[in-house]
């Protein structure tokens, strides 16, 4: 079995980086479509997020532990990063730089694309924080491990505990 592991929201703390960049409290993010909630237009929010922004994002507080649990469950050789880049200049370059700096073992084991469900089948598990990605992947025939985050239906659950519980079930 193969694992497709999301970056933003699972390993990479996009919300903390965006909050720092735009000067808002990350606690207000309780849904993924939060841009208007922080008082910005879509263009004001996304356009300044260049390659340096994406390359400089921090790990999520539990990202390293989630990665270790996933690698332990599937074997590192069976894990591939799967990230949906936004449509702004520098996003993919910045994500590539982040991978090279933080996960050099994955520098040739990643996929970029918003249509994650096209990679779905019964032998590929998606680990993601998006309800929408999870539903589309599941509907296309792939099992999903939804990582609890404040913006998804598992909000309030301990992410690392849920990941470990689900991976133990999978074994």
Coordinates of N, CA, C and O in Angstrom, one line a residue, residues 46-161:
X46 N -3.6 36.4 -1.2 CA -2.8 35.4 -2.0 C -1.6 36.0 -2.8 O -0.5 35.4 -2.8
X47 N -1.8 37.2 -3.4 CA -0.8 37.7 -4.3 C 0.6 37.9 -3.7 O 1.6 37.7 -4.3
X48 N 0.7 38.4 -2.4 CA 2.0 38.6 -1.8 C 2.7 37.3 -1.4 O 3.9 37.3 -1.0
X49 N 2.1 36.2 -1.5 CA 2.7 34.9 -1.0 C 3.6 34.3 -2.1 O 3.2 33.4 -2.8
X50 N 4.8 34.8 -2.1 CA 5.7 34.4 -3.2 C 6.5 33.2 -2.8 O 6.3 32.6 -1.8
X51 N 7.5 32.9 -3.6 CA 8.4 31.7 -3.3 C 9.0 31.7 -2.0 O 9.1 30.7 -1.3
X52 N 9.5 32.9 -1.6 CA 10.2 33.0 -0.3 C 9.2 32.6 0.9 O 9.6 32.0 1.9
X53 N 8.0 33.1 0.7 CA 6.9 32.8 1.7 C 6.8 31.3 1.9 O 6.9 30.7 3.0
X54 N 6.5 30.6 0.7 CA 6.3 29.1 0.8 C 7.5 28.4 1.3 O 7.4 27.4 2.0
X55 N 8.7 28.8 0.8 CA 9.9 28.1 1.3 C 10.2 28.3 2.8 O 10.8 27.5 3.4
X56 N 9.7 29.4 3.3 CA 10.0 29.8 4.7 C 9.0 29.3 5.7 O 9.1 29.7 6.9
X57 N 8.0 28.6 5.3 CA 6.9 28.2 6.2 C 7.5 27.2 7.3 O 8.4 26.4 7.0
X58 N 7.0 27.3 8.5 CA 7.4 26.3 9.5 C 6.7 25.0 9.4 O 5.7 24.9 8.8
X59 N 7.3 24.0 10.1 CA 6.6 22.7 10.3 C 5.3 23.0 11.2 O 5.3 23.9 12.0
X60 N 4.3 22.2 11.0 CA 3.2 22.2 12.0 C 3.8 21.6 13.3 O 4.8 20.9 13.3
X61 N 3.2 22.0 14.4 CA 3.8 21.5 15.7 C 3.9 20.0 15.8 O 4.8 19.4 16.4
X62 N 3.0 19.2 15.1 CA 3.1 17.8 15.1 C 3.5 17.1 13.8 O 3.4 15.9 13.6
X63 N 4.0 18.0 12.9 CA 4.3 17.5 11.5 C 5.4 16.4 11.5 O 5.2 15.4 10.7
X64 N 6.4 16.6 12.2 CA 7.5 15.7 12.2 C 7.0 14.3 12.7 O 7.4 13.3 12.2
X65 N 6.2 14.4 13.8 CA 5.7 13.1 14.4 C 4.7 12.4 13.4 O 4.7 11.2 13.4
X66 N 3.9 13.2 12.7 CA 3.0 12.6 11.8 C 3.8 12.0 10.6 O 3.5 10.8 10.3
X67 N 4.8 12.6 10.1 CA 5.6 12.0 9.1 C 6.2 10.7 9.6 O 6.2 9.7 8.9
X68 N 6.8 10.7 10.8 CA 7.4 9.5 11.3 C 6.4 8.4 11.5 O 6.7 7.2 11.1
X69 N 5.2 8.7 11.9 CA 4.2 7.7 12.1 C 3.8 7.1 10.7 O 3.6 5.9 10.6
X70 N 3.6 8.0 9.7 CA 3.3 7.5 8.4 C 4.4 6.7 7.8 O 4.1 5.6 7.2
X71 N 5.6 7.1 7.9 CA 6.8 6.4 7.4 C 6.9 5.0 8.1 O 7.2 4.0 7.4
X72 N 6.6 5.0 9.4 CA 6.7 3.7 10.1 C 5.6 2.8 9.6 O 5.8 1.6 9.5
X73 N 4.4 3.3 9.4 CA 3.3 2.4 9.0 C 3.4 1.9 7.5 O 3.0 0.8 7.3
X74 N 3.9 2.8 6.6 CA 3.9 2.4 5.2 C 5.3 2.0 4.7 O 5.4 1.4 3.7
X75 N 6.3 2.4 5.4 CA 7.7 2.3 4.9 C 8.0 3.6 4.1 O 7.2 4.0 3.3
X76 N 9.1 4.2 4.4 CA 9.4 5.5 3.8 C 9.3 5.4 2.3 O 8.9 6.3 1.6
X77 N 9.7 4.3 1.7 CA 9.8 4.1 0.3 C 8.4 4.1 -0.3 O 8.2 4.2 -1.5
X78 N 7.3 4.0 0.5 CA 5.9 3.9 0.0 C 5.2 5.2 0.3 O 3.9 5.2 0.2
X79 N 5.9 6.3 0.7 CA 5.3 7.6 1.0 C 5.7 8.6 -0.1 O 6.9 8.7 -0.4
X80 N 4.7 9.3 -0.6 CA 5.0 10.4 -1.6 C 4.2 11.6 -1.1 O 3.1 11.5 -0.7
X81 N 4.9 12.8 -1.2 CA 4.2 14.0 -0.9 C 3.2 14.4 -2.0 O 3.5 14.2 -3.2
X82 N 2.0 14.8 -1.6 CA 1.0 15.2 -2.6 C 0.5 16.6 -2.2 O -0.2 16.6 -1.1
X83 N 0.8 17.6 -2.9 CA 0.4 19.0 -2.5 C -0.3 19.7 -3.6 O 0.1 19.6 -4.8
X84 N -1.3 20.5 -3.2 CA -2.0 21.3 -4.2 C -1.5 22.7 -4.1 O -1.8 23.5 -3.2
X85 N -0.8 23.2 -5.1 CA -0.2 24.5 -5.0 C -1.3 25.5 -5.4 O -2.3 25.2 -6.1
X86 N -1.2 26.7 -4.8 CA -2.2 27.8 -5.2 C -1.7 28.4 -6.5 O -0.6 28.1 -7.0
X87 N -2.5 29.2 -7.1 CA -2.3 29.7 -8.5 C -1.6 31.1 -8.4 O -2.1 32.0 -8.9
X88 N -0.5 31.2 -7.6 CA 0.2 32.4 -7.5 C 1.7 32.2 -7.9 O 2.2 31.1 -7.7
X89 N 2.3 33.2 -8.4 CA 3.7 33.1 -8.8 C 4.6 32.7 -7.6 O 4.5 33.2 -6.5
X90 N 5.4 31.7 -7.8 CA 6.4 31.2 -6.8 C 5.9 30.1 -5.9 O 6.7 29.6 -5.1
X91 N 4.7 29.8 -5.9 CA 4.2 28.8 -5.0 C 4.9 27.4 -5.1 O 5.4 26.9 -4.2
X92 N 4.9 26.9 -6.3 CA 5.5 25.6 -6.6 C 7.0 25.7 -6.3 O 7.5 24.7 -5.7
X93 N 7.7 26.7 -6.7 CA 9.1 26.9 -6.5 C 9.4 26.9 -5.0 O 10.3 26.3 -4.5
X94 N 8.6 27.6 -4.3 CA 8.7 27.7 -2.8 C 8.5 26.4 -2.1 O 9.2 26.0 -1.2
X95 N 7.5 25.6 -2.6 CA 7.2 24.3 -2.0 C 8.4 23.4 -2.3 O 8.8 22.6 -1.4
X96 N 8.9 23.4 -3.5 CA 10.1 22.6 -3.9 C 11.3 22.9 -3.0 O 12.0 22.1 -2.5
X97 N 11.5 24.2 -2.7 CA 12.6 24.6 -1.8 C 12.4 24.1 -0.4 O 13.3 23.6 0.2
X98 N 11.1 24.2 0.0 CA 10.8 23.6 1.4 C 11.1 22.2 1.5 O 11.8 21.7 2.4
X99 N 10.8 21.4 0.4 CA 11.0 20.0 0.4 C 12.5 19.7 0.4 O 13.1 18.9 1.2
X100 N 13.3 20.5 -0.4 CA 14.7 20.3 -0.4 C 15.4 20.6 0.9 O 16.3 19.9 1.3
X101 N 14.9 21.6 1.6 CA 15.5 22.0 2.9 C 15.1 21.2 4.0 O 15.9 20.9 4.9
X102 N 13.8 20.7 4.1 CA 13.3 20.0 5.2 C 13.2 18.5 5.0 O 13.2 17.8 6.0
X103 N 13.0 18.1 3.8 CA 12.8 16.7 3.5 C 13.6 16.3 2.3 O 13.0 15.9 1.3
X104 N 14.9 16.3 2.4 CA 15.7 16.0 1.2 C 15.5 14.6 0.6 O 15.6 14.4 -0.6
X105 N 15.0 13.7 1.5 CA 14.7 12.4 1.0 C 13.5 12.3 0.1 O 13.3 11.3 -0.6
X106 N 12.8 13.4 0.0 CA 11.5 13.4 -0.8 C 11.7 14.4 -2.0 O 10.8 14.6 -2.7
X107 N 12.9 14.8 -2.3 CA 13.2 15.7 -3.4 C 12.8 15.1 -4.7 O 12.6 15.9 -5.7
X108 N 12.7 13.8 -4.8 CA 12.3 13.2 -6.1 C 11.0 12.3 -5.8 O 10.7 11.4 -6.7
X109 N 10.3 12.6 -4.7 CA 9.1 11.8 -4.4 C 8.0 12.7 -4.0 O 7.6 12.7 -2.8
X110 N 7.5 13.5 -4.9 CA 6.4 14.4 -4.6 C 5.6 14.6 -5.9 O 6.1 14.3 -7.0
X111 N 4.4 15.0 -5.7 CA 3.4 15.3 -6.8 C 2.8 16.6 -6.4 O 2.4 16.8 -5.3
X112 N 2.6 17.4 -7.4 CA 1.8 18.7 -7.2 C 0.6 18.6 -8.1 O 0.7 18.3 -9.3
X113 N -0.5 19.0 -7.5 CA -1.8 19.1 -8.3 C -3.0 19.2 -7.4 O -3.0 18.6 -6.4
X114 N -3.9 20.0 -7.9 CA -5.1 20.2 -7.1 C -6.1 19.1 -7.1 O -6.9 18.9 -6.2
X115 N -6.1 18.2 -8.2 CA -7.1 17.2 -8.3 C -6.5 15.9 -7.7 O -6.3 14.9 -8.4
X116 N -6.4 15.8 -6.4 CA -5.8 14.7 -5.7 C -6.6 13.4 -6.0 O -6.0 12.3 -5.9
X117 N -7.9 13.5 -6.2 CA -8.7 12.3 -6.4 C -8.3 11.5 -7.6 O -8.6 10.3 -7.7
X118 N -7.6 12.1 -8.6 CA -7.1 11.4 -9.7 C -6.0 10.3 -9.4 O -5.8 9.4 -10.1
X119 N -5.5 10.5 -8.2 CA -4.5 9.5 -7.7 C -5.1 8.4 -6.8 O -4.4 7.5 -6.4
X120 N -6.4 8.5 -6.7 CA -7.1 7.5 -5.8 C -7.3 6.1 -6.4 O -7.5 6.0 -7.5
X121 N -7.0 5.2 -5.5 CA -7.4 3.8 -5.8 C -7.3 3.1 -4.4 O -6.9 3.6 -3.4
X122 N -7.8 1.8 -4.4 CA -7.8 1.1 -3.1 C -6.4 0.8 -2.5 O -6.4 0.4 -1.3
X123 N -5.4 1.0 -3.2 CA -4.0 0.8 -2.7 C -3.2 2.0 -2.4 O -2.0 2.0 -2.1
X124 N -3.9 3.2 -2.4 CA -3.3 4.4 -2.1 C -4.1 5.2 -1.0 O -5.3 5.5 -1.3
X125 N -3.5 5.5 0.1 CA -4.1 6.2 1.2 C -3.7 7.7 1.1 O -2.5 8.0 1.0
X126 N -4.7 8.5 1.2 CA -4.4 10.0 1.3 C -4.5 10.4 2.7 O -5.4 10.1 3.4
X127 N -3.4 11.1 3.1 CA -3.4 11.7 4.5 C -3.5 13.2 4.2 O -2.5 13.8 3.6
X128 N -4.6 13.8 4.6 CA -4.9 15.2 4.3 C -5.7 15.9 5.4 O -6.3 15.2 6.2
X129 N -5.7 17.2 5.4 CA -6.5 18.0 6.4 C -7.7 18.6 5.8 O -8.5 19.3 6.5
X130 N -8.0 18.4 4.5 CA -9.1 19.1 3.8 C -10.3 18.1 3.7 O -10.2 17.0 3.1
X131 N -11.4 18.6 4.3 CA -12.6 17.8 4.1 C -13.0 17.5 2.6 O -13.3 16.4 2.2
X132 N -12.8 18.6 1.8 CA -13.1 18.4 0.4 C -12.2 17.5 -0.3 O -12.7 16.6 -1.1
X133 N -10.9 17.5 -0.1 CA -10.0 16.6 -0.7 C -10.3 15.2 -0.2 O -10.2 14.2 -1.0
X134 N -10.6 15.0 1.1 CA -10.9 13.7 1.6 C -12.1 13.1 1.0 O -12.1 11.9 0.6
X135 N -13.1 13.9 0.9 CA -14.4 13.4 0.3 C -14.2 13.0 -1.2 O -14.6 12.0 -1.7
X136 N -13.5 13.9 -2.0 CA -13.3 13.6 -3.4 C -12.4 12.3 -3.6 O -12.7 11.5 -4.4
X137 N -11.4 12.2 -2.7 CA -10.5 11.0 -2.8 C -11.3 9.7 -2.5 O -11.2 8.7 -3.2
X138 N -12.1 9.8 -1.4 CA -12.9 8.6 -1.0 C -13.9 8.3 -2.0 O -14.1 7.1 -2.4
X139 N -14.5 9.3 -2.6 CA -15.5 9.0 -3.7 C -14.9 8.4 -4.9 O -15.6 7.7 -5.7
X140 N -13.6 8.7 -5.1 CA -12.9 8.1 -6.3 C -12.3 6.7 -6.0 O -11.7 6.1 -6.8
X141 N -12.6 6.2 -4.8 CA -12.2 4.8 -4.4 C -10.9 4.7 -3.6 O -10.4 3.6 -3.5
X142 N -10.5 5.8 -3.0 CA -9.3 5.7 -2.1 C -9.6 5.9 -0.7 O -10.4 6.7 -0.3
X143 N -8.9 5.2 0.2 CA -9.1 5.4 1.7 C -8.4 6.7 2.1 O -7.4 7.1 1.5
X144 N -8.9 7.3 3.1 CA -8.4 8.6 3.5 C -8.2 8.6 5.0 O -9.1 8.1 5.8
X145 N -7.1 9.2 5.5 CA -6.9 9.6 6.8 C -7.0 11.1 6.9 O -6.1 11.8 6.5
X146 N -8.1 11.6 7.5 CA -8.3 13.0 7.7 C -7.6 13.4 9.0 O -7.9 12.9 10.0
X147 N -6.6 14.3 8.9 CA -5.9 14.8 10.0 C -6.7 15.9 10.7 O -7.0 16.9 10.0
X148 N -7.1 15.8 11.9 CA -7.9 16.8 12.6 C -7.2 18.2 12.6 O -6.0 18.2 13.0
X149 N -7.9 19.2 12.2 CA -7.4 20.5 12.3 C -8.6 21.4 12.6 O -9.8 21.0 12.3
X150 N -8.4 22.6 13.0 CA -9.6 23.5 13.4 C -10.5 23.8 12.2 O -11.7 24.1 12.5
X151 N -10.1 23.6 11.0 CA -10.9 23.9 9.8 C -11.6 22.7 9.2 O -12.2 22.8 8.2
X152 N -11.5 21.5 9.9 CA -12.2 20.4 9.3 C -13.2 19.7 10.3 O -13.3 20.2 11.4
X153 N -13.9 18.7 9.8 CA -15.0 18.1 10.6 C -14.4 17.4 11.9 O -15.2 17.0 12.8
X154 N -13.1 17.2 12.0 CA -12.5 16.5 13.1 C -11.9 17.5 14.1 O -11.2 17.2 15.0
X155 N -12.3 18.8 13.9 CA -11.8 19.9 14.8 C -11.9 19.5 16.3 O -13.0 18.9 16.7
X156 N -10.9 19.7 17.1 CA -11.0 19.5 18.5 C -10.3 18.1 18.9 O -10.0 18.0 20.1
X157 N -10.2 17.2 17.9 CA -9.5 16.0 18.3 C -8.0 16.2 18.2 O -7.5 17.0 17.4
X158 N -7.2 15.4 18.9 CA -5.8 15.4 18.9 C -5.3 14.8 17.6 O -5.5 13.6 17.3
X159 N -4.6 15.6 16.7 CA -4.2 15.2 15.4 C -3.3 14.0 15.5 O -3.5 13.0 14.8
X160 N -2.2 14.0 16.3 CA -1.3 13.0 16.3 C -1.9 11.7 16.8 O -1.7 10.6 16.3
X161 N -2.7 11.8 17.9 CA -3.4 10.6 18.4 C -4.3 10.0 17.4 O -4.4 8.8 17.2

